[in-house]
Amino acid sequence: MAKLKSICVYCGSSDDVRPGYLTLARNLGRALADQDLKLVYGGGGVGLMGACARAAHEAGGEVLGIMPKFLLQKERVFDEVEHRIVDDMHTRKQMMFDESDAFIVLPGGIGTLEEAVEMLSWARLGLHAKPMAFLDEDGFWAPFFELMNHIIDGKFTPESFRSALVHESTPELAISALRDRVVAIS
């Protein structure tokens, strides 16, 4: 079994969300730092992104933010941590993938969903075996899991793919689920 060293967190960049989501992001950031796991994320200082990164940084964790140039004003890079400025979203997503051993998906919008689905699609195509966990405390991702079950039940995706669909309610459970699923690739 490979050792888990870094986790990419996909999450929303809006500050106008339910306070509980920001608290969950902060709790995840602290949990990553407490378990000596590097946080790789989109680089922003706003929304769940900023909350998670600040909490990880304040708890002494290693953080890497990756921000495309065109989002510098909107997502306001969190410059207290290491960050890389890249040309476009494709480069950002590839770099986040390359720097991570696993993924956690917090609540977010269409961008968060797009990133998560792309990584699930790559896993389905055999392009990687990095585990992913969806994290919420209130069932935020339940409709997504209903859709995934519908897709599997309709035979568009094999039954075996259910094991890739992890839904947890605490940062600790999400990290533990990822540790259980990390595989060595030769």
PDB file of C-alpha atoms in Angstrom:
ATOM      1  CA  MET A   1       0.000   0.000   0.000  1.00  0.00           C
ATOM      2  CA  ALA A   2       1.281   3.453  -0.904  1.00  0.00           C
ATOM      3  CA  LYS A   3       1.564   6.161   1.713  1.00  0.00           C
ATOM      4  CA  LEU A   4      -0.867   9.059   1.523  1.00  0.00           C
ATOM      5  CA  LYS A   5       1.118  12.324   1.558  1.00  0.00           C
ATOM      6  CA  SER A   6      -1.089  14.912  -0.134  1.00  0.00           C
ATOM      7  CA  ILE A   7      -4.783  15.479  -0.695  1.00  0.00           C
ATOM      8  CA  CYS A   8      -6.336  17.737  -3.288  1.00  0.00           C
ATOM      9  CA  VAL A   9      -9.464  19.471  -1.992  1.00  0.00           C
ATOM     10  CA  TYR A  10     -12.106  20.583  -4.461  1.00  0.00           C
ATOM     11  CA  CYS A  11     -14.586  23.070  -2.999  1.00  0.00           C
ATOM     12  CA  GLY A  12     -16.542  26.240  -3.536  1.00  0.00           C
ATOM     13  CA  SER A  13     -15.069  29.730  -3.676  1.00  0.00           C
ATOM     14  CA  SER A  14     -18.181  31.611  -2.584  1.00  0.00           C
ATOM     15  CA  ASP A  15     -18.301  33.466   0.729  1.00  0.00           C
ATOM     16  CA  ASP A  16     -22.113  33.637   0.505  1.00  0.00           C
ATOM     17  CA  VAL A  17     -22.710  30.080   1.694  1.00  0.00           C
ATOM     18  CA  ARG A  18     -24.114  28.542   4.821  1.00  0.00           C
ATOM     19  CA  PRO A  19     -21.640  29.119   7.701  1.00  0.00           C
ATOM     20  CA  GLY A  20     -21.596  25.375   8.424  1.00  0.00           C
ATOM     21  CA  TYR A  21     -19.867  24.749   5.099  1.00  0.00           C
ATOM     22  CA  LEU A  22     -17.087  27.187   5.996  1.00  0.00           C
ATOM     23  CA  THR A  23     -16.728  25.470   9.381  1.00  0.00           C
ATOM     24  CA  LEU A  24     -16.494  22.072   7.685  1.00  0.00           C
ATOM     25  CA  ALA A  25     -13.777  23.433   5.374  1.00  0.00           C
ATOM     26  CA  ARG A  26     -11.821  24.790   8.356  1.00  0.00           C
ATOM     27  CA  ASN A  27     -12.190  21.458  10.164  1.00  0.00           C
ATOM     28  CA  LEU A  28     -10.863  19.637   7.114  1.00  0.00           C
ATOM     29  CA  GLY A  29      -7.884  21.995   6.853  1.00  0.00           C
ATOM     30  CA  ARG A  30      -6.990  21.379  10.500  1.00  0.00           C
ATOM     31  CA  ALA A  31      -7.440  17.610  10.122  1.00  0.00           C
ATOM     32  CA  LEU A  32      -5.108  17.558   7.114  1.00  0.00           C
ATOM     33  CA  ALA A  33      -2.451  19.487   9.061  1.00  0.00           C
ATOM     34  CA  ASP A  34      -2.925  17.293  12.152  1.00  0.00           C
ATOM     35  CA  GLN A  35      -2.335  14.185  10.040  1.00  0.00           C
ATOM     36  CA  ASP A  36       0.687  15.700   8.276  1.00  0.00           C
ATOM     37  CA  LEU A  37      -1.047  15.688   4.900  1.00  0.00           C
ATOM     38  CA  LYS A  38      -0.237  18.397   2.376  1.00  0.00           C
ATOM     39  CA  LEU A  39      -3.278  20.331   1.159  1.00  0.00           C
ATOM     40  CA  VAL A  40      -3.344  20.947  -2.585  1.00  0.00           C
ATOM     41  CA  TYR A  41      -6.130  23.280  -3.663  1.00  0.00           C
ATOM     42  CA  GLY A  42      -7.178  25.944  -6.130  1.00  0.00           C
ATOM     43  CA  GLY A  43      -5.183  28.719  -4.472  1.00  0.00           C
ATOM     44  CA  GLY A  44      -8.005  31.078  -3.557  1.00  0.00           C
ATOM     45  CA  GLY A  45      -8.400  33.032  -0.364  1.00  0.00           C
ATOM     46  CA  VAL A  46     -12.207  33.129  -0.504  1.00  0.00           C
ATOM     47  CA  GLY A  47     -15.047  30.757   0.292  1.00  0.00           C
ATOM     48  CA  LEU A  48     -14.410  27.189   1.378  1.00  0.00           C
ATOM     49  CA  MET A  49     -11.065  27.302  -0.447  1.00  0.00           C
ATOM     50  CA  GLY A  50      -9.775  30.117   1.722  1.00  0.00           C
ATOM     51  CA  ALA A  51     -11.268  28.684   4.920  1.00  0.00           C
ATOM     52  CA  CYS A  52      -9.649  25.273   4.372  1.00  0.00           C
ATOM     53  CA  ALA A  53      -6.254  26.686   3.385  1.00  0.00           C
ATOM     54  CA  ARG A  54      -6.116  29.198   6.243  1.00  0.00           C
ATOM     55  CA  ALA A  55      -7.007  26.535   8.805  1.00  0.00           C
ATOM     56  CA  ALA A  56      -4.396  24.108   7.449  1.00  0.00           C
ATOM     57  CA  HIS A  57      -1.755  26.858   7.386  1.00  0.00           C
ATOM     58  CA  GLU A  58      -2.612  28.105  10.900  1.00  0.00           C
ATOM     59  CA  ALA A  59      -2.380  24.513  12.197  1.00  0.00           C
ATOM     60  CA  GLY A  60       1.144  24.227  10.770  1.00  0.00           C
ATOM     61  CA  GLY A  61       0.237  22.202   7.691  1.00  0.00           C
ATOM     62  CA  GLU A  62       1.831  22.322   4.278  1.00  0.00           C
ATOM     63  CA  VAL A  63      -0.367  24.007   1.669  1.00  0.00           C
ATOM     64  CA  LEU A  64       0.019  24.410  -2.084  1.00  0.00           C
ATOM     65  CA  GLY A  65      -2.370  26.645  -3.995  1.00  0.00           C
ATOM     66  CA  ILE A  66      -2.593  26.584  -7.782  1.00  0.00           C
ATOM     67  CA  MET A  67      -4.284  29.549  -9.429  1.00  0.00           C
ATOM     68  CA  PRO A  68      -4.832  30.421 -13.085  1.00  0.00           C
ATOM     69  CA  LYS A  69      -4.013  34.029 -13.992  1.00  0.00           C
ATOM     70  CA  PHE A  70      -7.537  34.913 -15.037  1.00  0.00           C
ATOM     71  CA  LEU A  71      -8.925  34.094 -11.562  1.00  0.00           C
ATOM     72  CA  LEU A  72      -6.427  36.166  -9.574  1.00  0.00           C
ATOM     73  CA  GLN A  73      -8.914  38.993  -8.952  1.00  0.00           C
ATOM     74  CA  LYS A  74     -11.999  36.842  -8.433  1.00  0.00           C
ATOM     75  CA  GLU A  75     -10.566  34.145  -6.137  1.00  0.00           C
ATOM     76  CA  ARG A  76      -7.838  36.343  -4.596  1.00  0.00           C
ATOM     77  CA  VAL A  77      -4.790  34.127  -4.129  1.00  0.00           C
ATOM     78  CA  PHE A  78      -4.001  33.228  -0.510  1.00  0.00           C
ATOM     79  CA  ASP A  79      -0.392  34.381  -0.560  1.00  0.00           C
ATOM     80  CA  GLU A  80       0.605  33.251   2.936  1.00  0.00           C
ATOM     81  CA  VAL A  81       1.185  29.764   1.506  1.00  0.00           C
ATOM     82  CA  GLU A  82       3.144  28.366  -1.407  1.00  0.00           C
ATOM     83  CA  HIS A  83       1.293  29.014  -4.628  1.00  0.00           C
ATOM     84  CA  ARG A  84       1.812  28.627  -8.327  1.00  0.00           C
ATOM     85  CA  ILE A  85       0.255  30.887 -10.917  1.00  0.00           C
ATOM     86  CA  VAL A  86      -0.532  29.053 -14.154  1.00  0.00           C
ATOM     87  CA  ASP A  87      -1.846  30.101 -17.554  1.00  0.00           C
ATOM     88  CA  ASP A  88      -5.206  28.315 -17.637  1.00  0.00           C
ATOM     89  CA  MET A  89      -7.670  25.949 -15.970  1.00  0.00           C
ATOM     90  CA  HIS A  90      -6.325  22.877 -17.787  1.00  0.00           C
ATOM     91  CA  THR A  91      -2.864  23.486 -16.380  1.00  0.00           C
ATOM     92  CA  ARG A  92      -4.317  24.141 -12.923  1.00  0.00           C
ATOM     93  CA  LYS A  93      -6.305  20.918 -12.898  1.00  0.00           C
ATOM     94  CA  GLN A  94      -3.412  18.833 -14.221  1.00  0.00           C
ATOM     95  CA  MET A  95      -1.013  20.285 -11.662  1.00  0.00           C
ATOM     96  CA  MET A  96      -3.484  19.706  -8.826  1.00  0.00           C
ATOM     97  CA  PHE A  97      -3.820  16.108 -10.009  1.00  0.00           C
ATOM     98  CA  ASP A  98      -0.051  15.625 -10.304  1.00  0.00           C
ATOM     99  CA  GLU A  99       0.623  17.045  -6.821  1.00  0.00           C
ATOM    100  CA  SER A 100      -1.992  14.870  -5.074  1.00  0.00           C
ATOM    101  CA  ASP A 101      -2.341  11.288  -3.898  1.00  0.00           C
ATOM    102  CA  ALA A 102      -6.093  11.519  -3.313  1.00  0.00           C
ATOM    103  CA  PHE A 103      -9.069  13.904  -3.445  1.00  0.00           C
ATOM    104  CA  ILE A 104     -11.700  15.231  -1.046  1.00  0.00           C
ATOM    105  CA  VAL A 105     -14.716  17.052  -2.463  1.00  0.00           C
ATOM    106  CA  LEU A 106     -16.379  19.565  -0.157  1.00  0.00           C
ATOM    107  CA  PRO A 107     -19.645  21.319  -1.051  1.00  0.00           C
ATOM    108  CA  GLY A 108     -19.296  23.594  -4.041  1.00  0.00           C
ATOM    109  CA  GLY A 109     -20.773  24.719  -7.309  1.00  0.00           C
ATOM    110  CA  ILE A 110     -20.495  23.682 -10.925  1.00  0.00           C
ATOM    111  CA  GLY A 111     -16.702  24.073 -10.967  1.00  0.00           C
ATOM    112  CA  THR A 112     -16.304  21.777  -7.968  1.00  0.00           C
ATOM    113  CA  LEU A 113     -18.640  19.243  -9.537  1.00  0.00           C
ATOM    114  CA  GLU A 114     -16.802  19.430 -12.868  1.00  0.00           C
ATOM    115  CA  GLU A 115     -13.425  18.778 -11.216  1.00  0.00           C
ATOM    116  CA  ALA A 116     -14.762  15.830  -9.216  1.00  0.00           C
ATOM    117  CA  VAL A 117     -16.536  14.249 -12.175  1.00  0.00           C
ATOM    118  CA  GLU A 118     -13.443  14.619 -14.349  1.00  0.00           C
ATOM    119  CA  MET A 119     -11.330  12.747 -11.772  1.00  0.00           C
ATOM    120  CA  LEU A 120     -14.008  10.042 -11.459  1.00  0.00           C
ATOM    121  CA  SER A 121     -14.101   9.753 -15.251  1.00  0.00           C
ATOM    122  CA  TRP A 122     -10.314   9.423 -15.434  1.00  0.00           C
ATOM    123  CA  ALA A 123     -10.473   6.704 -12.764  1.00  0.00           C
ATOM    124  CA  ARG A 124     -13.229   4.909 -14.692  1.00  0.00           C
ATOM    125  CA  LEU A 125     -11.046   5.014 -17.820  1.00  0.00           C
ATOM    126  CA  GLY A 126      -8.111   3.546 -15.894  1.00  0.00           C
ATOM    127  CA  LEU A 127      -6.001   6.710 -16.145  1.00  0.00           C
ATOM    128  CA  HIS A 128      -5.398   6.788 -12.385  1.00  0.00           C
ATOM    129  CA  ALA A 129      -6.216   4.923  -9.183  1.00  0.00           C
ATOM    130  CA  LYS A 130      -6.227   7.849  -6.765  1.00  0.00           C
ATOM    131  CA  PRO A 131      -9.125   7.621  -4.311  1.00  0.00           C
ATOM    132  CA  MET A 132     -11.772  10.304  -3.823  1.00  0.00           C
ATOM    133  CA  ALA A 133     -14.161  11.041  -0.967  1.00  0.00           C
ATOM    134  CA  PHE A 134     -17.099  13.441  -0.954  1.00  0.00           C
ATOM    135  CA  LEU A 135     -17.495  15.218   2.378  1.00  0.00           C
ATOM    136  CA  ASP A 136     -20.553  16.900   3.844  1.00  0.00           C
ATOM    137  CA  GLU A 137     -22.485  16.907   7.114  1.00  0.00           C
ATOM    138  CA  ASP A 138     -25.953  17.615   5.760  1.00  0.00           C
ATOM    139  CA  GLY A 139     -26.424  15.422   2.706  1.00  0.00           C
ATOM    140  CA  PHE A 140     -25.243  18.100   0.266  1.00  0.00           C
ATOM    141  CA  TRP A 141     -23.864  15.419  -2.075  1.00  0.00           C
ATOM    142  CA  ALA A 142     -26.812  12.992  -1.680  1.00  0.00           C
ATOM    143  CA  PRO A 143     -28.415  14.010  -5.024  1.00  0.00           C
ATOM    144  CA  PHE A 144     -25.102  13.365  -6.780  1.00  0.00           C
ATOM    145  CA  PHE A 145     -24.945   9.880  -5.282  1.00  0.00           C
ATOM    146  CA  GLU A 146     -28.549   9.259  -6.361  1.00  0.00           C
ATOM    147  CA  LEU A 147     -27.554  10.173  -9.911  1.00  0.00           C
ATOM    148  CA  MET A 148     -24.455   7.955  -9.795  1.00  0.00           C
ATOM    149  CA  ASN A 149     -26.549   5.021  -8.540  1.00  0.00           C
ATOM    150  CA  HIS A 150     -29.037   5.679 -11.359  1.00  0.00           C
ATOM    151  CA  ILE A 151     -26.186   5.623 -13.899  1.00  0.00           C
ATOM    152  CA  ILE A 152     -24.815   2.377 -12.459  1.00  0.00           C
ATOM    153  CA  ASP A 153     -28.282   0.798 -12.249  1.00  0.00           C
ATOM    154  CA  GLY A 154     -28.805   1.753 -15.901  1.00  0.00           C
ATOM    155  CA  LYS A 155     -25.618  -0.174 -16.804  1.00  0.00           C
ATOM    156  CA  PHE A 156     -23.828   2.929 -18.135  1.00  0.00           C
ATOM    157  CA  THR A 157     -21.120   2.363 -15.526  1.00  0.00           C
ATOM    158  CA  PRO A 158     -20.213  -1.029 -14.074  1.00  0.00           C
ATOM    159  CA  GLU A 159     -21.381  -2.129 -10.637  1.00  0.00           C
ATOM    160  CA  SER A 160     -17.764  -2.290  -9.482  1.00  0.00           C
ATOM    161  CA  PHE A 161     -17.530   1.510  -9.753  1.00  0.00           C
ATOM    162  CA  ARG A 162     -19.653   1.874  -6.596  1.00  0.00           C
ATOM    163  CA  SER A 163     -16.501   1.257  -4.548  1.00  0.00           C
ATOM    164  CA  ALA A 164     -15.057   4.508  -5.961  1.00  0.00           C
ATOM    165  CA  LEU A 165     -18.009   6.473  -4.587  1.00  0.00           C
ATOM    166  CA  VAL A 166     -17.172   7.395  -0.999  1.00  0.00           C
ATOM    167  CA  HIS A 167     -19.437   9.748   0.960  1.00  0.00           C
ATOM    168  CA  GLU A 168     -18.369  10.697   4.501  1.00  0.00           C
ATOM    169  CA  SER A 169     -19.614  13.093   7.164  1.00  0.00           C
ATOM    170  CA  THR A 170     -16.403  14.113   8.965  1.00  0.00           C
ATOM    171  CA  PRO A 171     -12.917  15.039   7.808  1.00  0.00           C
ATOM    172  CA  GLU A 172     -11.435  12.199   9.839  1.00  0.00           C
ATOM    173  CA  LEU A 173     -13.726   9.600   8.245  1.00  0.00           C
ATOM    174  CA  ALA A 174     -12.995  10.959   4.763  1.00  0.00           C
ATOM    175  CA  ILE A 175      -9.229  10.823   5.323  1.00  0.00           C
ATOM    176  CA  SER A 176      -9.481   7.333   6.790  1.00  0.00           C
ATOM    177  CA  ALA A 177     -11.513   6.139   3.787  1.00  0.00           C
ATOM    178  CA  LEU A 178      -8.849   7.533   1.456  1.00  0.00           C
ATOM    179  CA  ARG A 179      -6.048   5.832   3.401  1.00  0.00           C
ATOM    180  CA  ASP A 180      -7.942   2.522   3.081  1.00  0.00           C
ATOM    181  CA  ARG A 181      -8.145   2.950  -0.700  1.00  0.00           C
ATOM    182  CA  VAL A 182      -4.639   4.163  -1.613  1.00  0.00           C
ATOM    183  CA  VAL A 183      -2.992   1.668  -3.936  1.00  0.00           C
ATOM    184  CA  ALA A 184       0.564   1.397  -5.166  1.00  0.00           C
ATOM    185  CA  ILE A 185       0.931   1.841  -8.904  1.00  0.00           C
ATOM    186  CA  SER A 186       4.050   0.410 -10.457  1.00  0.00           C
TER     187      SER A 186
END
